[in-house]
Tab-separated table of C-alpha atoms in Angstrom:
chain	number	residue	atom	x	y	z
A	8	UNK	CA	87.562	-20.129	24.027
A	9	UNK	CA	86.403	-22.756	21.970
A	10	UNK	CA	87.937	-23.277	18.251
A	11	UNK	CA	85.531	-21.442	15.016
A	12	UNK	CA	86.238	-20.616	11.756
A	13	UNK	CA	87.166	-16.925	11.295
A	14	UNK	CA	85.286	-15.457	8.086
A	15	UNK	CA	85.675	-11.754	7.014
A	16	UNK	CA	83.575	-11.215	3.809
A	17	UNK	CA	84.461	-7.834	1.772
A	18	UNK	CA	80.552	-6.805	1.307
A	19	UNK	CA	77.363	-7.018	3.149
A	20	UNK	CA	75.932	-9.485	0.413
A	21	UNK	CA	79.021	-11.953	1.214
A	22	UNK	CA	78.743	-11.216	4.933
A	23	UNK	CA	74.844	-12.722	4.629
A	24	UNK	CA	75.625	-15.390	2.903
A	25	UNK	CA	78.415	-16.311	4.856
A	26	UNK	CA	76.147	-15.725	7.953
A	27	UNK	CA	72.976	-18.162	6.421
A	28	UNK	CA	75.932	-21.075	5.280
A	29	UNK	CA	77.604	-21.461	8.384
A	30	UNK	CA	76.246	-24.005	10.949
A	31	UNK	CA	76.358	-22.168	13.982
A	32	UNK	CA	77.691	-18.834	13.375
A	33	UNK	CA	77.931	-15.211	14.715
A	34	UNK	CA	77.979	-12.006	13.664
A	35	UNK	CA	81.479	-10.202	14.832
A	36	UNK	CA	81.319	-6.200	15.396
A	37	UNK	CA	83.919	-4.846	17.801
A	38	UNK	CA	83.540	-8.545	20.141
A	39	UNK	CA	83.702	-6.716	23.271
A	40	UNK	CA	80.540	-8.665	24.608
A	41	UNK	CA	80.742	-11.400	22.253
A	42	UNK	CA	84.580	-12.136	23.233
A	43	UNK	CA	84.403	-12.391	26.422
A	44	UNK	CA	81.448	-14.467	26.659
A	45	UNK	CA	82.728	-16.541	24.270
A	46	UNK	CA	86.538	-16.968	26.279
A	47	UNK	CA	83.456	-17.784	29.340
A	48	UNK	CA	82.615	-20.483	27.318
A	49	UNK	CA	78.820	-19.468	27.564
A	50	UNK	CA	79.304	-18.650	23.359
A	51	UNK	CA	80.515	-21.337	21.054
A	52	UNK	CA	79.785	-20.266	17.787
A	53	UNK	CA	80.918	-22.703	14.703
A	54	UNK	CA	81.626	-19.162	12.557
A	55	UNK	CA	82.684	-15.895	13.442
A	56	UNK	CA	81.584	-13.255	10.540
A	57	UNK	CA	83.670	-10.240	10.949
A	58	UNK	CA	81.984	-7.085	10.043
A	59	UNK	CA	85.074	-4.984	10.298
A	60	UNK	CA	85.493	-5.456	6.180
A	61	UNK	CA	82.737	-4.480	4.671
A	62	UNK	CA	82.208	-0.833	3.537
A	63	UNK	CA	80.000	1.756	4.662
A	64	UNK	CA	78.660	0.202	8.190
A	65	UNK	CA	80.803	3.245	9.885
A	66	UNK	CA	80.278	6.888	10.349
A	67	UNK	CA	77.588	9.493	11.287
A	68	UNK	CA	75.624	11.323	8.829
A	69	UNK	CA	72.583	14.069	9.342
A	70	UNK	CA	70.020	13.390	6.713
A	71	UNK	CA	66.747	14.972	6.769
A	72	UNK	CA	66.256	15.746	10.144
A	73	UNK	CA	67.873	12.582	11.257
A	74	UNK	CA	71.314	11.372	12.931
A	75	UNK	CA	72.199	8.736	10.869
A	76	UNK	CA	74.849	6.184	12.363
A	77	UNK	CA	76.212	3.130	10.865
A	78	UNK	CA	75.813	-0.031	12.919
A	79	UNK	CA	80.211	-0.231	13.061
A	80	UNK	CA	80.346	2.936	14.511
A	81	UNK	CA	82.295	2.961	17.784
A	82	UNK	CA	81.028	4.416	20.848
A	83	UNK	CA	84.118	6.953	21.345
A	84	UNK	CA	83.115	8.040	17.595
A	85	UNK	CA	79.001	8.890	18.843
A	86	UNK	CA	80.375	10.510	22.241
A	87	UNK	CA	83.324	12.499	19.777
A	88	UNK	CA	80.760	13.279	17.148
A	89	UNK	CA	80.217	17.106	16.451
A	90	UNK	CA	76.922	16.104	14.942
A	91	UNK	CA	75.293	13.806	17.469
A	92	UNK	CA	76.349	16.059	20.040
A	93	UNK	CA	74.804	19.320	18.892
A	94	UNK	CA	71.647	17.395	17.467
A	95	UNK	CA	71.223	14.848	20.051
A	96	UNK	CA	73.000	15.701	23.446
A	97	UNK	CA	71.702	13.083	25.683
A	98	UNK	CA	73.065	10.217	22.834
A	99	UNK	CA	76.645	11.872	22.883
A	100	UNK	CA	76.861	11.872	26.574
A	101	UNK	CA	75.347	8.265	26.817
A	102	UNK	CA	77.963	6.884	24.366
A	103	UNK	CA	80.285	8.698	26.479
A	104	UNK	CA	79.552	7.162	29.774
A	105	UNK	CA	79.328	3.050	28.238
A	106	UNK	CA	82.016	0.821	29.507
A	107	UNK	CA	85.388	2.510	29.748
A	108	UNK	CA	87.303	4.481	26.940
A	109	UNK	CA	89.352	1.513	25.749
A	110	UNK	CA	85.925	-0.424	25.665
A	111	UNK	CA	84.055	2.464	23.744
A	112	UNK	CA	86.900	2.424	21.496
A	113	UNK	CA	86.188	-1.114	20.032
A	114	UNK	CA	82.768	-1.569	20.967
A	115	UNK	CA	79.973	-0.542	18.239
A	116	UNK	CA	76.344	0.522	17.749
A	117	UNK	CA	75.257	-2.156	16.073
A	118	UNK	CA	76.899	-4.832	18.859
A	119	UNK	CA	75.418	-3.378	21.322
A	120	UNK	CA	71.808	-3.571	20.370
A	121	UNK	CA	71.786	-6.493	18.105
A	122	UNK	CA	72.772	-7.970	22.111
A	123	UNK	CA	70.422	-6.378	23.634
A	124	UNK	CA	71.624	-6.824	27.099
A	125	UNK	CA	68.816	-5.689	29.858
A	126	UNK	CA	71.947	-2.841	31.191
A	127	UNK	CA	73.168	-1.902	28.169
A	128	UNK	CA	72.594	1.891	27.185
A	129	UNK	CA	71.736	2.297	24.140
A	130	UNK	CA	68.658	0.251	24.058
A	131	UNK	CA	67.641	3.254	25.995
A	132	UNK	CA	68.720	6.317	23.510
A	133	UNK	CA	66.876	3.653	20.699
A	134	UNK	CA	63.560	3.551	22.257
A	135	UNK	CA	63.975	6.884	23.778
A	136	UNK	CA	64.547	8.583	20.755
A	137	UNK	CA	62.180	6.135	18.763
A	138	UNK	CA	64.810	5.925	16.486
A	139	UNK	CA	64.828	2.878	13.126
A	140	UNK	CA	67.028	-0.031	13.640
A	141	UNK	CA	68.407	-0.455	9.782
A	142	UNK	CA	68.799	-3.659	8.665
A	143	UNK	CA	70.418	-5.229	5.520
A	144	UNK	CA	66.745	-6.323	4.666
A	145	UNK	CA	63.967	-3.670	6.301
A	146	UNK	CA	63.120	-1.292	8.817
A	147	UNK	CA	62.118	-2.380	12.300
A	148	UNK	CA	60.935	0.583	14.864
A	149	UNK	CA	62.976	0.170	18.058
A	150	UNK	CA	59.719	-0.088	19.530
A	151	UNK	CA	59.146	-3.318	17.817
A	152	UNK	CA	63.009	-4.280	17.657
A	153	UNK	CA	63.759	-5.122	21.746
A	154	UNK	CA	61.658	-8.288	22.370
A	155	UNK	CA	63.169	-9.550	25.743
A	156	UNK	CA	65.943	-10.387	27.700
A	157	UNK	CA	68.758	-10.399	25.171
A	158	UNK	CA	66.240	-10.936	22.298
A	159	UNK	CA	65.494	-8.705	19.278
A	160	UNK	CA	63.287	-8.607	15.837
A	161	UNK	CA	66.144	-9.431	14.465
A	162	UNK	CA	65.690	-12.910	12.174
A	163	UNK	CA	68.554	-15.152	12.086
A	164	UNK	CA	71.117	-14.020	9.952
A	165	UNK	CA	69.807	-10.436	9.740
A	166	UNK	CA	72.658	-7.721	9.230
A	167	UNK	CA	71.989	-4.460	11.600
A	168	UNK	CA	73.641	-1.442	8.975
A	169	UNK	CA	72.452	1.770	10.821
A	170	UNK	CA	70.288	3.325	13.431
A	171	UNK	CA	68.301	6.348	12.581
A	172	UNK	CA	67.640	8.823	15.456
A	173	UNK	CA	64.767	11.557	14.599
A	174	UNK	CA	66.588	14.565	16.084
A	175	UNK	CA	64.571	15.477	19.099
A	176	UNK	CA	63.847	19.283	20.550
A	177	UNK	CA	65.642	18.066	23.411
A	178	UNK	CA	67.150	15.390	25.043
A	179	UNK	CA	69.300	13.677	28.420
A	180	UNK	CA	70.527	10.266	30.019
A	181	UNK	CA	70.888	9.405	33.586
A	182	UNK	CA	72.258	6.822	34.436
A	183	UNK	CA	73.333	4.729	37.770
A	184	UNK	CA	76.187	2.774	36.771
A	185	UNK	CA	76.608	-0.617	38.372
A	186	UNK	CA	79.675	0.101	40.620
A	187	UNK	CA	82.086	-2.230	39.428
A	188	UNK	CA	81.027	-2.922	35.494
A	189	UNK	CA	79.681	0.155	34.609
A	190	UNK	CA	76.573	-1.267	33.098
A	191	UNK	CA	73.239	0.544	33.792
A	192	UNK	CA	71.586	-0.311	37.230
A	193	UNK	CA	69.066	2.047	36.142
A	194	UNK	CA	68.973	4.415	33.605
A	195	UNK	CA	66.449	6.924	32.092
A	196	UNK	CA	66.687	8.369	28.548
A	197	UNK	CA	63.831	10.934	28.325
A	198	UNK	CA	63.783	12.957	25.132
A	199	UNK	CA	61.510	16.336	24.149
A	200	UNK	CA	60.598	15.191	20.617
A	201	UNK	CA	57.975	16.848	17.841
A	202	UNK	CA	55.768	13.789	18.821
A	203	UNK	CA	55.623	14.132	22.570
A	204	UNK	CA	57.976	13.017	25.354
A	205	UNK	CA	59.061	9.796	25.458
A	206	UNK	CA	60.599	7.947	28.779
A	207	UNK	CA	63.185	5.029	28.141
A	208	UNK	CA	64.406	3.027	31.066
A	209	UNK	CA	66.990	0.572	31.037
A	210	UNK	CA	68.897	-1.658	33.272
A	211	UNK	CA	65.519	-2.248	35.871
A	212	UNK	CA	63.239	-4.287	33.460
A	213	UNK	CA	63.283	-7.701	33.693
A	214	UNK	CA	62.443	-8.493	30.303
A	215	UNK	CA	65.192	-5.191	29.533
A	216	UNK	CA	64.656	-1.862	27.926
A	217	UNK	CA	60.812	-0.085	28.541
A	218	UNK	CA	58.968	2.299	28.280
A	219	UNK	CA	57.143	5.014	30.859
A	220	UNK	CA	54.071	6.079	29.325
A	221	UNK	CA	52.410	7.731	32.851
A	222	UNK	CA	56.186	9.764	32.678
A	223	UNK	CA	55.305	10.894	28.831
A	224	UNK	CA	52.023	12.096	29.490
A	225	UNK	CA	52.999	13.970	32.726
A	226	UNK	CA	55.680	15.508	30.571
A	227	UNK	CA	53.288	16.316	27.851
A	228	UNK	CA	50.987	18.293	30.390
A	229	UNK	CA	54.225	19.737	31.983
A	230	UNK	CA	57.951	18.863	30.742
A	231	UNK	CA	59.593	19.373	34.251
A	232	UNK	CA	61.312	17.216	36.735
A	233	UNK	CA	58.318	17.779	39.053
A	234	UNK	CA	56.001	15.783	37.044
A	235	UNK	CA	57.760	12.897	37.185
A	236	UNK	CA	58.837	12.978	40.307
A	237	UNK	CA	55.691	12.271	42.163
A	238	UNK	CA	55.372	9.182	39.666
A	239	UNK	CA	56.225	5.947	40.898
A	240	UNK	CA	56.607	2.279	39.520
A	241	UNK	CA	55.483	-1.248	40.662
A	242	UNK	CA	58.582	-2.981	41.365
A	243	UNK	CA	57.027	-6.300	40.027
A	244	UNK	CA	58.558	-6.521	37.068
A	245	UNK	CA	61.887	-5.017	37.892
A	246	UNK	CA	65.096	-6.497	38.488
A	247	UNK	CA	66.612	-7.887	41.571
A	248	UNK	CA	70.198	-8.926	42.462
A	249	UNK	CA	73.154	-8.382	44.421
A	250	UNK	CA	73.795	-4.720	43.258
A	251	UNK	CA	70.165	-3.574	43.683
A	252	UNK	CA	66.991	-4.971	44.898
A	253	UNK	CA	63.841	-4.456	42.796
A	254	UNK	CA	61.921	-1.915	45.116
A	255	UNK	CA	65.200	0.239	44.886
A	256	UNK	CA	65.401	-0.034	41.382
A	257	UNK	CA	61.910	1.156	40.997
A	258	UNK	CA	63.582	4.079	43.172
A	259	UNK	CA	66.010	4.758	40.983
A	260	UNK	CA	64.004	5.224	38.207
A	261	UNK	CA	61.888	8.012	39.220
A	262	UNK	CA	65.014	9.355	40.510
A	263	UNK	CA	67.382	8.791	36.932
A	264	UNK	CA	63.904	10.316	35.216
A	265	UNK	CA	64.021	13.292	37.477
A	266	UNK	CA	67.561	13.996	36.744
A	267	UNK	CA	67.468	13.516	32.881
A	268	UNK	CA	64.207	16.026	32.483
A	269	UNK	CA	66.524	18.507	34.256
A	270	UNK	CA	70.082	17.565	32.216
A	271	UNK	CA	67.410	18.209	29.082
A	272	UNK	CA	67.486	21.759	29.648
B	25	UNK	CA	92.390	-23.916	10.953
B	26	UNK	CA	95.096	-22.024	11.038
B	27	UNK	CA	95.056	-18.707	9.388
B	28	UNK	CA	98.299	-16.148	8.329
B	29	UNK	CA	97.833	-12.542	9.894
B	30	UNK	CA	100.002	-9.509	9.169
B	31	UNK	CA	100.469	-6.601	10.939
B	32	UNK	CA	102.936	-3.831	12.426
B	33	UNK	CA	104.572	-3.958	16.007
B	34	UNK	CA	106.258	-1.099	17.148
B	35	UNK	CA	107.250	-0.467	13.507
B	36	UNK	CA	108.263	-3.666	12.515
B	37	UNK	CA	105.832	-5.768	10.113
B	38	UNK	CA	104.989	-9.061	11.876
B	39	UNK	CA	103.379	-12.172	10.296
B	40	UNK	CA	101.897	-15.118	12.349
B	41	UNK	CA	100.360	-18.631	11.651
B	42	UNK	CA	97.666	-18.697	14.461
B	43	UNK	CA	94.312	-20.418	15.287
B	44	UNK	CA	91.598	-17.719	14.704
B	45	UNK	CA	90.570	-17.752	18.430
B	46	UNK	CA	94.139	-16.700	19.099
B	47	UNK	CA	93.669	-12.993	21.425
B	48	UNK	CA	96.350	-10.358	20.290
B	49	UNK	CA	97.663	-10.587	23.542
B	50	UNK	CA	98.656	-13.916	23.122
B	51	UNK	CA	99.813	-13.191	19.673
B	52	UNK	CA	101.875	-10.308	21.248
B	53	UNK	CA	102.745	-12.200	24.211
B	54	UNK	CA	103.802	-15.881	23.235
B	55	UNK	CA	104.777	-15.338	19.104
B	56	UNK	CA	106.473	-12.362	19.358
B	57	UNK	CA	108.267	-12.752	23.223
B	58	UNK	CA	107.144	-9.299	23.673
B	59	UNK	CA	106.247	-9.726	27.326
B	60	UNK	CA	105.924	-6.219	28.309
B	61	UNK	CA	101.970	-6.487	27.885
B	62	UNK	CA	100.518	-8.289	30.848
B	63	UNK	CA	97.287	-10.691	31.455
B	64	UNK	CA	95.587	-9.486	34.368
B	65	UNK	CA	92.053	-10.189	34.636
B	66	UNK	CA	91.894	-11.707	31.305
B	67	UNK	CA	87.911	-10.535	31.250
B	68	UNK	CA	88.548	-6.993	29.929
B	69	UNK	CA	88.191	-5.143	33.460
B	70	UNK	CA	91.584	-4.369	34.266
B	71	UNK	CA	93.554	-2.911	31.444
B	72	UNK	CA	97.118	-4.664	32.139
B	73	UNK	CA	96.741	-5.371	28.500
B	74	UNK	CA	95.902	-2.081	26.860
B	75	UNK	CA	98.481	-1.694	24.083
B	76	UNK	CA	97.360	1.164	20.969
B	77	UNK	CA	95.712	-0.141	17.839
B	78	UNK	CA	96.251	2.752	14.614
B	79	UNK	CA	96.687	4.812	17.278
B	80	UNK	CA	93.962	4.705	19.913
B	81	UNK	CA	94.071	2.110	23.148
B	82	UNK	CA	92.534	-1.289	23.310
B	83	UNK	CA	92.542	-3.868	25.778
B	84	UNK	CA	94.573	-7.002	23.874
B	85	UNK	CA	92.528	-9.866	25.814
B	86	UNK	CA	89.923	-8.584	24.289
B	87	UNK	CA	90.672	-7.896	20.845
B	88	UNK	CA	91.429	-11.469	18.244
B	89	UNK	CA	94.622	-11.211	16.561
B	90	UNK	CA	92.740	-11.601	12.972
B	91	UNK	CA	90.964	-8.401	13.971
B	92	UNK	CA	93.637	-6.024	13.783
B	93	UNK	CA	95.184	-7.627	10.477
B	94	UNK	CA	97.147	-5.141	8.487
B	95	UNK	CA	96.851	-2.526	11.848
B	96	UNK	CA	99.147	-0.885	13.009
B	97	UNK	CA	100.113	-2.354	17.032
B	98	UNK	CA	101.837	-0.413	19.750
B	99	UNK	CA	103.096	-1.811	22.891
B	100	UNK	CA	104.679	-0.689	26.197
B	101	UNK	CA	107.889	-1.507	23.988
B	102	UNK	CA	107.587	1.148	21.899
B	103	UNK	CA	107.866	3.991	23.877
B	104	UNK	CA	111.267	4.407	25.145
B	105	UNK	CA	113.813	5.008	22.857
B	106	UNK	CA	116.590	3.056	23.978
B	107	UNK	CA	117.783	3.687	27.610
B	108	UNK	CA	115.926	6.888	27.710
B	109	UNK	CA	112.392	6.884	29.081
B	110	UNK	CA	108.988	8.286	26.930
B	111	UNK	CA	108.198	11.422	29.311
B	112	UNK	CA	105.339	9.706	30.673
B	113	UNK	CA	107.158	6.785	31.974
B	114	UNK	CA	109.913	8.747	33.124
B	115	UNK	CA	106.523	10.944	35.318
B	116	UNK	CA	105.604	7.543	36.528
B	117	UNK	CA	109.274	6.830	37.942
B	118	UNK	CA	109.540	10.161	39.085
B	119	UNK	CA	106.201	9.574	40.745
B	120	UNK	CA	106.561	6.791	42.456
B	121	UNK	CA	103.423	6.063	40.111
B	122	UNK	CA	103.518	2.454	41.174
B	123	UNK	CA	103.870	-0.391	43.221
B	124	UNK	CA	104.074	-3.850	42.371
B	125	UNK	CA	104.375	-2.840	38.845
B	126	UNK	CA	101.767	-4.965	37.488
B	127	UNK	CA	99.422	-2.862	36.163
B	128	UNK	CA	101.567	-0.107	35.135
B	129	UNK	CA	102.242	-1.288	31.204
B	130	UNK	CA	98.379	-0.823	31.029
B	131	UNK	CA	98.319	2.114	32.597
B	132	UNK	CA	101.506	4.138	30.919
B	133	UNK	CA	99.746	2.907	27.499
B	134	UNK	CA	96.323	4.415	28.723
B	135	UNK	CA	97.629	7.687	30.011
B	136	UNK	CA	99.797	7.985	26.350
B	137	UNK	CA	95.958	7.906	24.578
B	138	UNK	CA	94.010	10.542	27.276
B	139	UNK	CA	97.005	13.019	26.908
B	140	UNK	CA	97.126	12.464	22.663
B	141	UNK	CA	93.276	13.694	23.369
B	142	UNK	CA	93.043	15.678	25.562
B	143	UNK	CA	96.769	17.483	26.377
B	144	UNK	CA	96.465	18.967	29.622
B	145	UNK	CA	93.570	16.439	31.361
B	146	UNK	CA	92.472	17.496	35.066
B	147	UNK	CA	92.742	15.205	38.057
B	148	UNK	CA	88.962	14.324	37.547
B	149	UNK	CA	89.412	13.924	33.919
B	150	UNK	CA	92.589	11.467	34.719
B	151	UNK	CA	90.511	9.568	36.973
B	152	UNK	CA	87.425	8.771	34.769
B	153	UNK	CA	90.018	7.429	31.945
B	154	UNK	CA	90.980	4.997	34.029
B	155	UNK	CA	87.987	3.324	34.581
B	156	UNK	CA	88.921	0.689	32.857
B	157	UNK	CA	92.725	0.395	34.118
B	158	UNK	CA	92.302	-1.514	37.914
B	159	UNK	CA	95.371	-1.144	40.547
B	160	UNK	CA	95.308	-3.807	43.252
B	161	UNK	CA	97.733	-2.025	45.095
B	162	UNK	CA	95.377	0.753	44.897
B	163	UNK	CA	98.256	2.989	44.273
B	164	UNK	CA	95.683	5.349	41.983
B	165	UNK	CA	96.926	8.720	43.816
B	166	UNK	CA	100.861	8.733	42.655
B	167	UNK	CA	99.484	7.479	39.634
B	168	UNK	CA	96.918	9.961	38.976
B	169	UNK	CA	100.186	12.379	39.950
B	170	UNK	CA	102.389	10.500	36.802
B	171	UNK	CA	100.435	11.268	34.888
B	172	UNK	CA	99.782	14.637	35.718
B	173	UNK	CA	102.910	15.177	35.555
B	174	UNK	CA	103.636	13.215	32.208
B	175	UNK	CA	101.278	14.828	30.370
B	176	UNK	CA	103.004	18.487	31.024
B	177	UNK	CA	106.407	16.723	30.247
B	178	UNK	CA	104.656	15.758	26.762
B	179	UNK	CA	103.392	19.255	26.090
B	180	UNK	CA	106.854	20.119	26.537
């Protein structure tokens, strides 16, 4: 790992400033991507900003027909949570199921999405849910917030402070964990909400997290695992590699969707 | 630049002059000689390293030393209280729960976390919290069995 400057401001104000000031700098949450990549050497950031100081960027709240969770909120804490698992089942068990438990105990919300990696999981509860990414400046719908591979809305600089899940009628995750890392080789987020069904699949998409609009309207005519089952997607655009080629990720997915329209109950 | 960090180890307050890129394992490892945590993988996969953090387990390579400034750190050290064993090493000697050794700091320290949440785990449950703690002598069974075992020792 290369040599930065360690910075841990007291408030989100400081931690902005500190963010815009430094030359190269990143934002630190619990570091359990950013660490490693950076001890790869593919990181070298001038400035690490640790988050861990300033107040109120943990915890879970229900506010208005929301679950409200702050952006330093640990995975073990959304996968513990009474709340999010009584309001939001399928975002409980997907917290549950990232990483491994010593992982999900450092590892954070906020992290995780702000990276945006194309197997992560909770880019799939976020646009599955059609939850608000929270920022220390606006509100960006996770529709608009996962650009690309490893890309966001995010500006430069830009604080992540909470995501806001609309509590759905019903929801479930499937996922296919890559054998050995435990990242998503597929999975499907599908959630029952007042708006319609909405289809989230992550880990396949090249350019990462998507959505399945011939799944939602199949599910709006008929919320069962039959009507997506017969629904099948171009494996153009998917993924390819070692651990899965393309035309069995596009397997998968029909497969994760299946299984998540039944976990929803 | 160097920077000062404070914490507790095993119940003893610790302070350090370290580079900020400094991991805790190194921290725990080369300034405080307390060689009980191990390096494995060194890419957060195989949990030689997992020591507790205010109480729940982390893996060390992972984690900077100026993170856990002011926390309060718990090693492999800590758990035996002078020549006699904490119950769930003694289940992992009873066990057999090992065989080169190597992994088993990580994995004692792992098992001491599931069993403070969950008191009386199943084999299945055992097995899924150790995803993240690898055994290249692929000794999992007597060490699914210590810890079995170890946990009914701790409910007493």
């Amino acid at each position: 790992m290369y040599e930065f400057e360690y910075q841990k401001p007291s408030s989100l104000s400081e931690a902005a400033s500190a963010i815009k000031s430094a030359d190269d700098g990143s934002l630190l949450a619990g570091g359990q991507t950013l660490l490693p990549t950076m001890k790869q050497r593919l990181a070298s950031p001038s400035d690490l900003v640790d988050l861990s100081g300033v107040p109120g960027l943990s915890g879970i709240s229900v506010v208005d027909g929301n679950v409200v969770i702050g952006a330093m909120t640990t995975h073990a804490a959304v996968a513990a949570s009474a709340d999010v698992k009584s309001n939001i089942a399928g975002l409980a068990k997907l917290a549950g199921c990232i990483g491994d438990p010593q992982v999900r105990h450092r590892g954070t919300i906020g992290g995780s999405i702000a990276n945006n990696d194309p197997a992560a999981d909770y880019p799939g509860a976020c646009l599955g849910l059609g939850a608000t990414i929270v920022t220390n400046n606006r509100e960006i719908s996770a529709d608009d917030f996962f650009v690309g591979l490893f890309e966001t809305a995010l500006d430069d600089g830009e604080i992540i402070t909470a995501v806001r899940f609309p509590i759905p009628e019903k929801s479930d995750y499937s996922k296919f964990a890559q054998p050995a890392s435990r990242f998503s080789l597929v999975g499907a987020f599908v959630a029952k909400t007042s708006n319609g069904a909405r289809v989230a699949i992550t880990g396949a998409g090249q350019a990462g997290v998507f959505r399945v609009p011939a799944m939602e309207s199949a599910l709006n005519g008929d919320f069962s695992a039959a009507s997506v089952g017969s629904i099948s997607l171009p494996s153009d655009d998917l993924n390819s590699d070692i651990h899965g080629s393309a035309d069995y990720r596009a397997h998968l997915v029909t497969v994760m969707a299946k299984r998540a329209v039944d976990g929803c109950g | 630049m160097p920077i000062t960090v404070s914490m507790t180890v095993n119940g003893k307050a610790v302070t350090g002059e370290i580079e900020p890129r400094t991991l805790l394992v190194q921290f725990i490892r080369e300034n405080l000689k307390l060689t009980g945590t191990h390096v494995g993988c060194d890419t957060s996969q195989c949990g030689a390293c997992v020591v507790h953090i205010d109480g729940t387990s982390v893996k060390s390579c992972t984690t900077l030393a100026v993170q856990v400034d002011g926390a309060d750190v718990h090693t492999i050290e800590s758990l035996a209280d002078g020549d006699t064993l904490h119950p769930m090493q003694e289940a992992f000697r009873e066990n057999h729960g090992l065989q080169c050794g190597f992994c088993t700091p990580g994995m004692v320290m792992s098992a001491v976390d599931l069993v403070k949440e969950n008191p009386d785990p199943s084999e299945q449950e055992i097995r899924e919290w150790l995803e993240g703690n690898l055994c290249r002598c692929t000794g999992y069974h007597n060490i699914v069995k210590s810890i079995k075992a170890g946990a009914a020792a701790m409910r007493g």
